[in-house]
């Protein structure tokens, strides 16, 4: 136990108390001390009182966490020396590694929008001029990704959460899997985590939906656009439902139709937002589920999501790469928050659930045939 006995006695007798957290037992925990006892009053109020008393007695020497004990689901208080919470340094500068990932992502975004090069990747190095054809689609998808990350950073700055440099993950299938962004400081409470995690997908989904609707409404600039079979819209419940609603009888099984390429570009952006909204590990969806329902429920969501993605990977290679990415890089667990007991406000919970539902609607297939009867029922 790294914390001296004299300090522990002061914590028990002068910092904690009947009005905040009445200590009944203690045990060593991660270089600090875990106190078991009875929480009094509202968790947020008690946390603030205890923090002020710790500050008066020890300055910034120690850090308090108010958590839920997974063994019995009861509140516990954890006190650790702040020096044990210093972030680890890496041999490669973060911005350098993120820049390398970003350059590869730019290439895959361009490559995705040039079908002539996708069948043989090596041809792209001999025909770099063809990559210019992929610039409009790459820019549009990158715009949605950029708005997604901007949403994270703006909200994080407003609630005092510090984010690391985003690592954009390249993908041969859809251009990019989005970005992995670390939280580099301790998040104060679950509501703050919910705001930060939900802001990115909400911004990305909003822009993606606007662009998708514009793509269906606006005629192709060249009068031809992209020729696709109607069956392609069965791949997404959201895209298929919007397509049937706006195109009506034009959308029929086995019938090719011309669409503005903006439809496909926006759809790719929506899909990237959707897979980042899967409630698993430290993805946006995983952080949202943790913030809404707590650590134990989040672990169950993660396990279920990985199993479902594993089954989906038997039919879809995108699901295979995503489950590998989550399992090795974003499996978690999410770092402890300062105070994990207080539930977020209902309005933020509703927004978080909206993100999870939108992600589900983008990923689920559209099961109904494109017929006149479907339109009436829709």
XYZ file of C-alpha atoms in Angstrom:
378
model
C 0.000 0.000 0.000
C 1.756 3.133 -1.224
C -0.348 5.610 0.722
C 1.011 6.013 4.311
C -1.123 4.810 7.211
C -1.213 8.329 8.655
C -2.747 9.599 5.418
C -5.334 6.832 5.412
C -6.325 7.729 8.962
C -6.804 11.375 7.975
C -8.904 10.288 4.994
C -11.147 8.152 7.204
C -11.467 10.620 10.086
C -11.360 14.048 8.438
C -12.085 13.695 4.717
C -14.852 11.090 4.601
C -17.713 11.264 7.069
C -21.341 10.616 7.934
C -22.507 13.361 5.564
C -20.656 12.027 2.499
C -19.227 8.497 2.613
C -19.100 6.507 5.853
C -16.124 4.113 5.620
C -16.611 0.571 6.881
C -13.498 -1.141 5.451
C -10.498 -0.579 3.213
C -8.123 -2.546 1.018
C -5.179 -1.871 -1.316
C -6.129 -1.001 -4.892
C -3.914 -0.094 -7.891
C -1.258 1.710 -5.858
C -3.881 3.423 -3.716
C -6.710 2.522 -1.344
C -10.240 1.346 -1.989
C -12.723 2.340 0.704
C -15.991 0.467 1.136
C -18.856 2.028 2.999
C -22.160 3.817 2.756
C -22.681 6.715 0.379
C -24.792 9.547 1.806
C -26.765 12.061 -0.242
C -26.382 12.671 -3.942
C -23.168 11.165 -5.382
C -22.175 14.374 -7.193
C -22.613 16.486 -4.039
C -20.719 14.017 -1.863
C -17.912 13.815 -4.411
C -17.540 17.591 -4.418
C -17.428 17.777 -0.595
C -14.851 14.985 -0.329
C -12.696 16.543 -3.057
C -12.647 19.909 -1.276
C -11.630 18.270 2.006
C -8.869 16.307 0.276
C -7.626 19.520 -1.303
C -7.561 21.265 2.075
C -5.611 18.414 3.687
C -3.296 17.213 0.911
C -3.410 19.729 -1.923
C -3.186 18.006 -5.319
C -1.259 15.007 -4.001
C -4.142 12.523 -4.329
C -7.033 11.855 -6.699
C -10.494 10.627 -5.690
C -12.698 8.265 -7.728
C -16.279 7.470 -6.762
C -17.137 4.188 -8.496
C -19.461 1.197 -8.479
C -17.938 -2.009 -7.113
C -18.566 -4.683 -9.804
C -18.616 -7.389 -7.123
C -21.727 -6.154 -5.311
C -22.846 -3.080 -7.320
C -22.325 -0.831 -4.285
C -20.517 2.543 -4.274
C -16.831 2.580 -3.376
C -14.314 5.402 -3.025
C -10.819 4.997 -4.455
C -7.928 7.297 -3.573
C -4.660 7.066 -5.534
C -1.517 9.243 -5.716
C -1.757 11.594 -8.706
C 1.767 10.693 -9.803
C 0.512 7.205 -10.686
C -1.937 8.754 -13.165
C 0.660 10.408 -15.393
C 0.137 9.451 -19.066
C 2.646 7.099 -20.620
C 5.071 8.463 -23.186
C 5.652 6.730 -26.521
C 8.786 6.405 -28.615
C 7.023 7.679 -31.762
C 5.425 11.151 -31.493
C 1.644 10.906 -31.604
C 1.262 13.454 -34.391
C 3.801 11.609 -36.570
C 2.016 8.262 -36.279
C -1.387 9.917 -36.793
C -0.060 11.719 -39.884
C 1.134 8.439 -41.386
C -2.269 6.858 -40.841
C -3.888 9.956 -42.318
C -1.860 9.778 -45.538
C -2.786 6.140 -46.069
C -6.433 7.013 -45.394
C -6.327 9.737 -48.064
C -5.103 7.129 -50.533
C -7.809 4.601 -49.629
C -10.513 7.291 -49.821
C -9.359 8.129 -53.343
C -9.022 4.469 -54.309
C -12.535 3.630 -53.155
C -13.996 6.082 -55.649
C -12.060 4.699 -58.633
C -13.569 1.269 -59.434
C -11.072 0.712 -62.276
C -8.248 0.458 -59.735
C -9.997 -1.530 -57.020
C -9.729 -4.866 -58.810
C -5.945 -4.633 -58.911
C -4.377 -2.496 -56.220
C -0.946 -2.513 -57.859
C -2.363 -0.806 -60.930
C -2.950 2.321 -58.890
C 0.781 2.972 -58.621
C 1.144 2.864 -62.404
C -1.989 4.936 -62.989
C -1.833 7.585 -60.313
C -3.587 10.055 -62.596
C -6.724 7.927 -62.348
C -6.843 8.687 -58.628
C -7.879 12.217 -59.575
C -11.264 10.776 -60.531
C -11.786 9.857 -56.905
C -11.207 13.358 -55.520
C -14.877 14.498 -55.363
C -16.044 11.375 -53.531
C -13.006 11.373 -51.247
C -13.571 15.017 -50.332
C -17.233 14.438 -49.559
C -16.545 11.425 -47.321
C -13.626 13.268 -45.698
C -15.951 16.207 -45.008
C -18.335 13.948 -43.080
C -15.403 12.425 -41.165
C -14.026 15.875 -40.410
C -17.363 17.133 -39.099
C -17.604 14.000 -36.946
C -14.217 14.659 -35.332
C -14.899 18.383 -35.025
C -18.052 17.565 -33.061
C -15.982 15.515 -30.614
C -13.345 18.207 -30.114
C -15.742 21.136 -29.717
C -17.851 19.401 -27.068
C -14.792 17.919 -25.339
C -13.312 21.395 -25.018
C -16.560 22.712 -23.509
C -16.666 20.060 -20.744
C -12.951 19.968 -19.953
C -12.112 16.665 -21.619
C -8.798 16.488 -23.481
C -8.575 14.393 -26.635
C -5.483 13.077 -28.335
C -4.671 13.337 -32.027
C -7.216 11.327 -34.068
C -5.812 8.269 -35.845
C -7.764 7.816 -39.082
C -8.018 4.138 -39.937
C -7.782 3.303 -43.670
C -10.119 0.797 -45.299
C -9.961 -0.737 -48.776
C -13.702 -1.395 -48.686
C -15.246 1.964 -47.699
C -12.255 4.313 -47.676
C -11.914 4.640 -43.910
C -13.181 3.093 -40.705
C -13.232 6.520 -39.050
C -10.781 7.621 -36.379
C -9.502 6.307 -33.075
C -9.260 9.205 -30.621
C -7.860 8.729 -27.140
C -9.127 10.570 -24.082
C -5.927 11.738 -22.391
C -7.277 13.058 -19.095
C -9.755 11.830 -16.497
C -13.377 12.420 -17.506
C -15.325 13.997 -14.597
C -18.632 12.111 -14.952
C -20.711 9.888 -17.227
C -22.730 12.772 -18.641
C -19.533 14.443 -19.873
C -18.433 11.213 -21.545
C -21.876 10.887 -23.145
C -21.722 14.419 -24.525
C -18.260 13.916 -26.024
C -18.942 10.452 -27.444
C -22.330 11.379 -28.890
C -21.316 14.713 -30.424
C -19.211 13.178 -33.206
C -21.787 10.710 -34.553
C -24.611 13.250 -34.212
C -22.663 15.761 -36.298
C -21.619 13.127 -38.840
C -25.086 11.593 -39.141
C -26.690 15.028 -39.525
C -24.428 16.080 -42.374
C -24.563 12.634 -43.983
C -28.370 12.597 -43.980
C -28.549 16.093 -45.493
C -26.145 15.106 -48.271
C -27.991 11.823 -48.849
C -31.303 13.648 -49.262
C -29.691 16.173 -51.617
C -28.260 13.299 -53.629
C -31.714 11.825 -54.174
C -33.277 15.198 -54.955
C -30.636 16.770 -57.204
C -30.147 15.420 -60.741
C -26.621 14.246 -61.689
C -24.445 17.081 -62.985
C -23.604 15.164 -66.190
C -27.178 13.971 -66.685
C -26.121 10.334 -66.234
C -24.714 9.978 -62.730
C -23.995 6.506 -61.423
C -25.955 3.508 -62.676
C -26.866 1.123 -59.857
C -29.262 -1.769 -59.508
C -32.185 -1.210 -57.181
C -31.022 -4.176 -55.089
C -28.126 -2.109 -53.724
C -30.573 -0.220 -51.509
C -31.420 -3.433 -49.681
C -28.037 -3.124 -47.920
C -29.242 -0.417 -45.532
C -32.621 0.005 -43.862
C -32.142 3.767 -43.623
C -30.875 4.300 -47.177
C -33.413 1.843 -48.613
C -36.302 3.447 -46.759
C -35.330 6.958 -47.867
C -34.791 5.760 -51.437
C -38.241 4.171 -51.587
C -39.871 7.207 -50.006
C -38.288 9.683 -52.434
C -37.995 7.632 -55.616
C -41.322 5.820 -55.351
C -42.212 3.622 -58.334
C -38.885 4.365 -60.028
C -37.261 2.022 -57.520
C -38.179 -1.521 -58.631
C -36.542 -4.877 -58.168
C -34.070 -5.765 -60.907
C -34.295 -2.346 -62.504
C -31.144 -0.238 -62.921
C -31.456 3.452 -62.198
C -29.305 6.549 -62.390
C -28.496 8.357 -59.131
C -26.416 11.354 -58.244
C -23.014 10.094 -57.010
C -23.620 12.207 -53.913
C -25.951 9.407 -52.765
C -23.092 6.899 -52.640
C -20.624 9.362 -51.129
C -23.023 10.363 -48.361
C -23.955 6.717 -47.780
C -20.282 5.869 -47.233
C -20.031 8.641 -44.660
C -23.142 7.386 -42.886
C -21.747 3.849 -42.822
C -18.481 5.032 -41.289
C -20.437 6.876 -38.589
C -22.593 3.781 -38.058
C -19.732 1.372 -37.483
C -18.200 3.837 -35.032
C -21.553 3.812 -33.208
C -21.439 0.062 -32.540
C -21.716 -0.292 -28.722
C -18.415 -2.052 -28.176
C -15.269 -1.204 -26.248
C -13.980 2.330 -26.694
C -15.797 3.133 -29.913
C -18.206 6.059 -29.792
C -21.057 3.606 -29.332
C -19.187 1.780 -26.576
C -18.574 5.009 -24.684
C -22.222 5.987 -25.150
C -23.503 2.673 -23.762
C -21.100 2.948 -20.819
C -22.236 6.517 -20.082
C -25.935 5.612 -20.236
C -26.076 2.184 -18.581
C -22.819 1.828 -16.643
C -19.701 -0.306 -16.761
C -21.246 -3.751 -16.292
C -23.905 -3.259 -18.990
C -21.266 -1.797 -21.309
C -19.155 -4.946 -20.961
C -22.165 -7.048 -21.953
C -22.864 -4.847 -24.968
C -19.230 -5.207 -26.015
C -19.315 -8.997 -25.788
C -22.610 -9.197 -27.693
C -21.405 -6.792 -30.394
C -18.183 -8.715 -30.960
C -20.126 -11.986 -31.260
C -22.609 -10.463 -33.736
C -19.824 -8.859 -35.753
C -18.006 -12.179 -35.796
C -21.093 -13.875 -37.232
C -21.584 -11.051 -39.737
C -17.968 -11.379 -40.870
C -18.869 -14.757 -42.375
C -20.839 -12.821 -44.997
C -19.278 -9.358 -44.952
C -15.547 -8.564 -44.991
C -16.153 -5.077 -43.561
C -17.555 -6.699 -40.396
C -14.482 -8.949 -40.215
C -12.008 -6.069 -40.275
C -14.094 -4.072 -37.819
C -14.278 -6.873 -35.248
C -10.496 -7.299 -35.518
C -10.023 -3.560 -35.034
C -12.240 -3.498 -31.946
C -10.783 -6.665 -30.468
C -7.147 -5.541 -30.706
C -7.298 -1.732 -30.508
C -10.577 -0.600 -28.955
C -11.706 -3.439 -26.729
C -11.308 -1.340 -23.572
C -11.942 -1.243 -20.694
C -12.819 2.440 -20.508
C -10.657 4.255 -17.959
C -12.344 5.114 -14.633
C -14.215 8.411 -14.474
C -13.909 10.671 -11.450
C -17.528 9.977 -10.490
C -19.329 7.095 -12.190
C -22.457 6.829 -10.063
C -24.609 9.769 -11.182
C -26.768 9.021 -14.240
C -26.785 11.518 -17.144
C -29.769 13.797 -17.728
C -32.611 12.273 -19.730
C -32.143 14.636 -22.690
C -28.560 13.486 -23.175
C -29.586 9.866 -22.731
C -32.167 10.356 -25.507
C -29.504 11.760 -27.844
C -27.185 8.858 -27.064
C -29.900 6.308 -27.791
C -30.674 8.187 -31.028
C -27.057 7.703 -32.129
C -27.227 3.963 -31.408
C -30.539 3.649 -33.306
C -29.245 5.566 -36.329
C -26.192 3.324 -36.446
C -28.428 0.265 -36.312
C -30.707 1.570 -39.090
C -27.734 2.250 -41.361
C -26.252 -1.216 -40.823
C -29.421 -3.330 -40.897
C -30.615 -4.463 -44.360
C -33.864 -3.210 -45.887
C -36.014 -6.372 -45.889
C -39.034 -5.314 -47.954
C -39.259 -5.730 -51.744
C -39.344 -2.545 -53.785
C -42.895 -2.745 -55.119
C -45.915 -0.474 -55.242
C -47.436 -2.350 -52.298
C -44.339 -1.650 -50.232
C -44.693 2.044 -50.924
C -48.259 2.035 -49.642
C -47.281 0.145 -46.508
C -44.237 2.365 -45.979
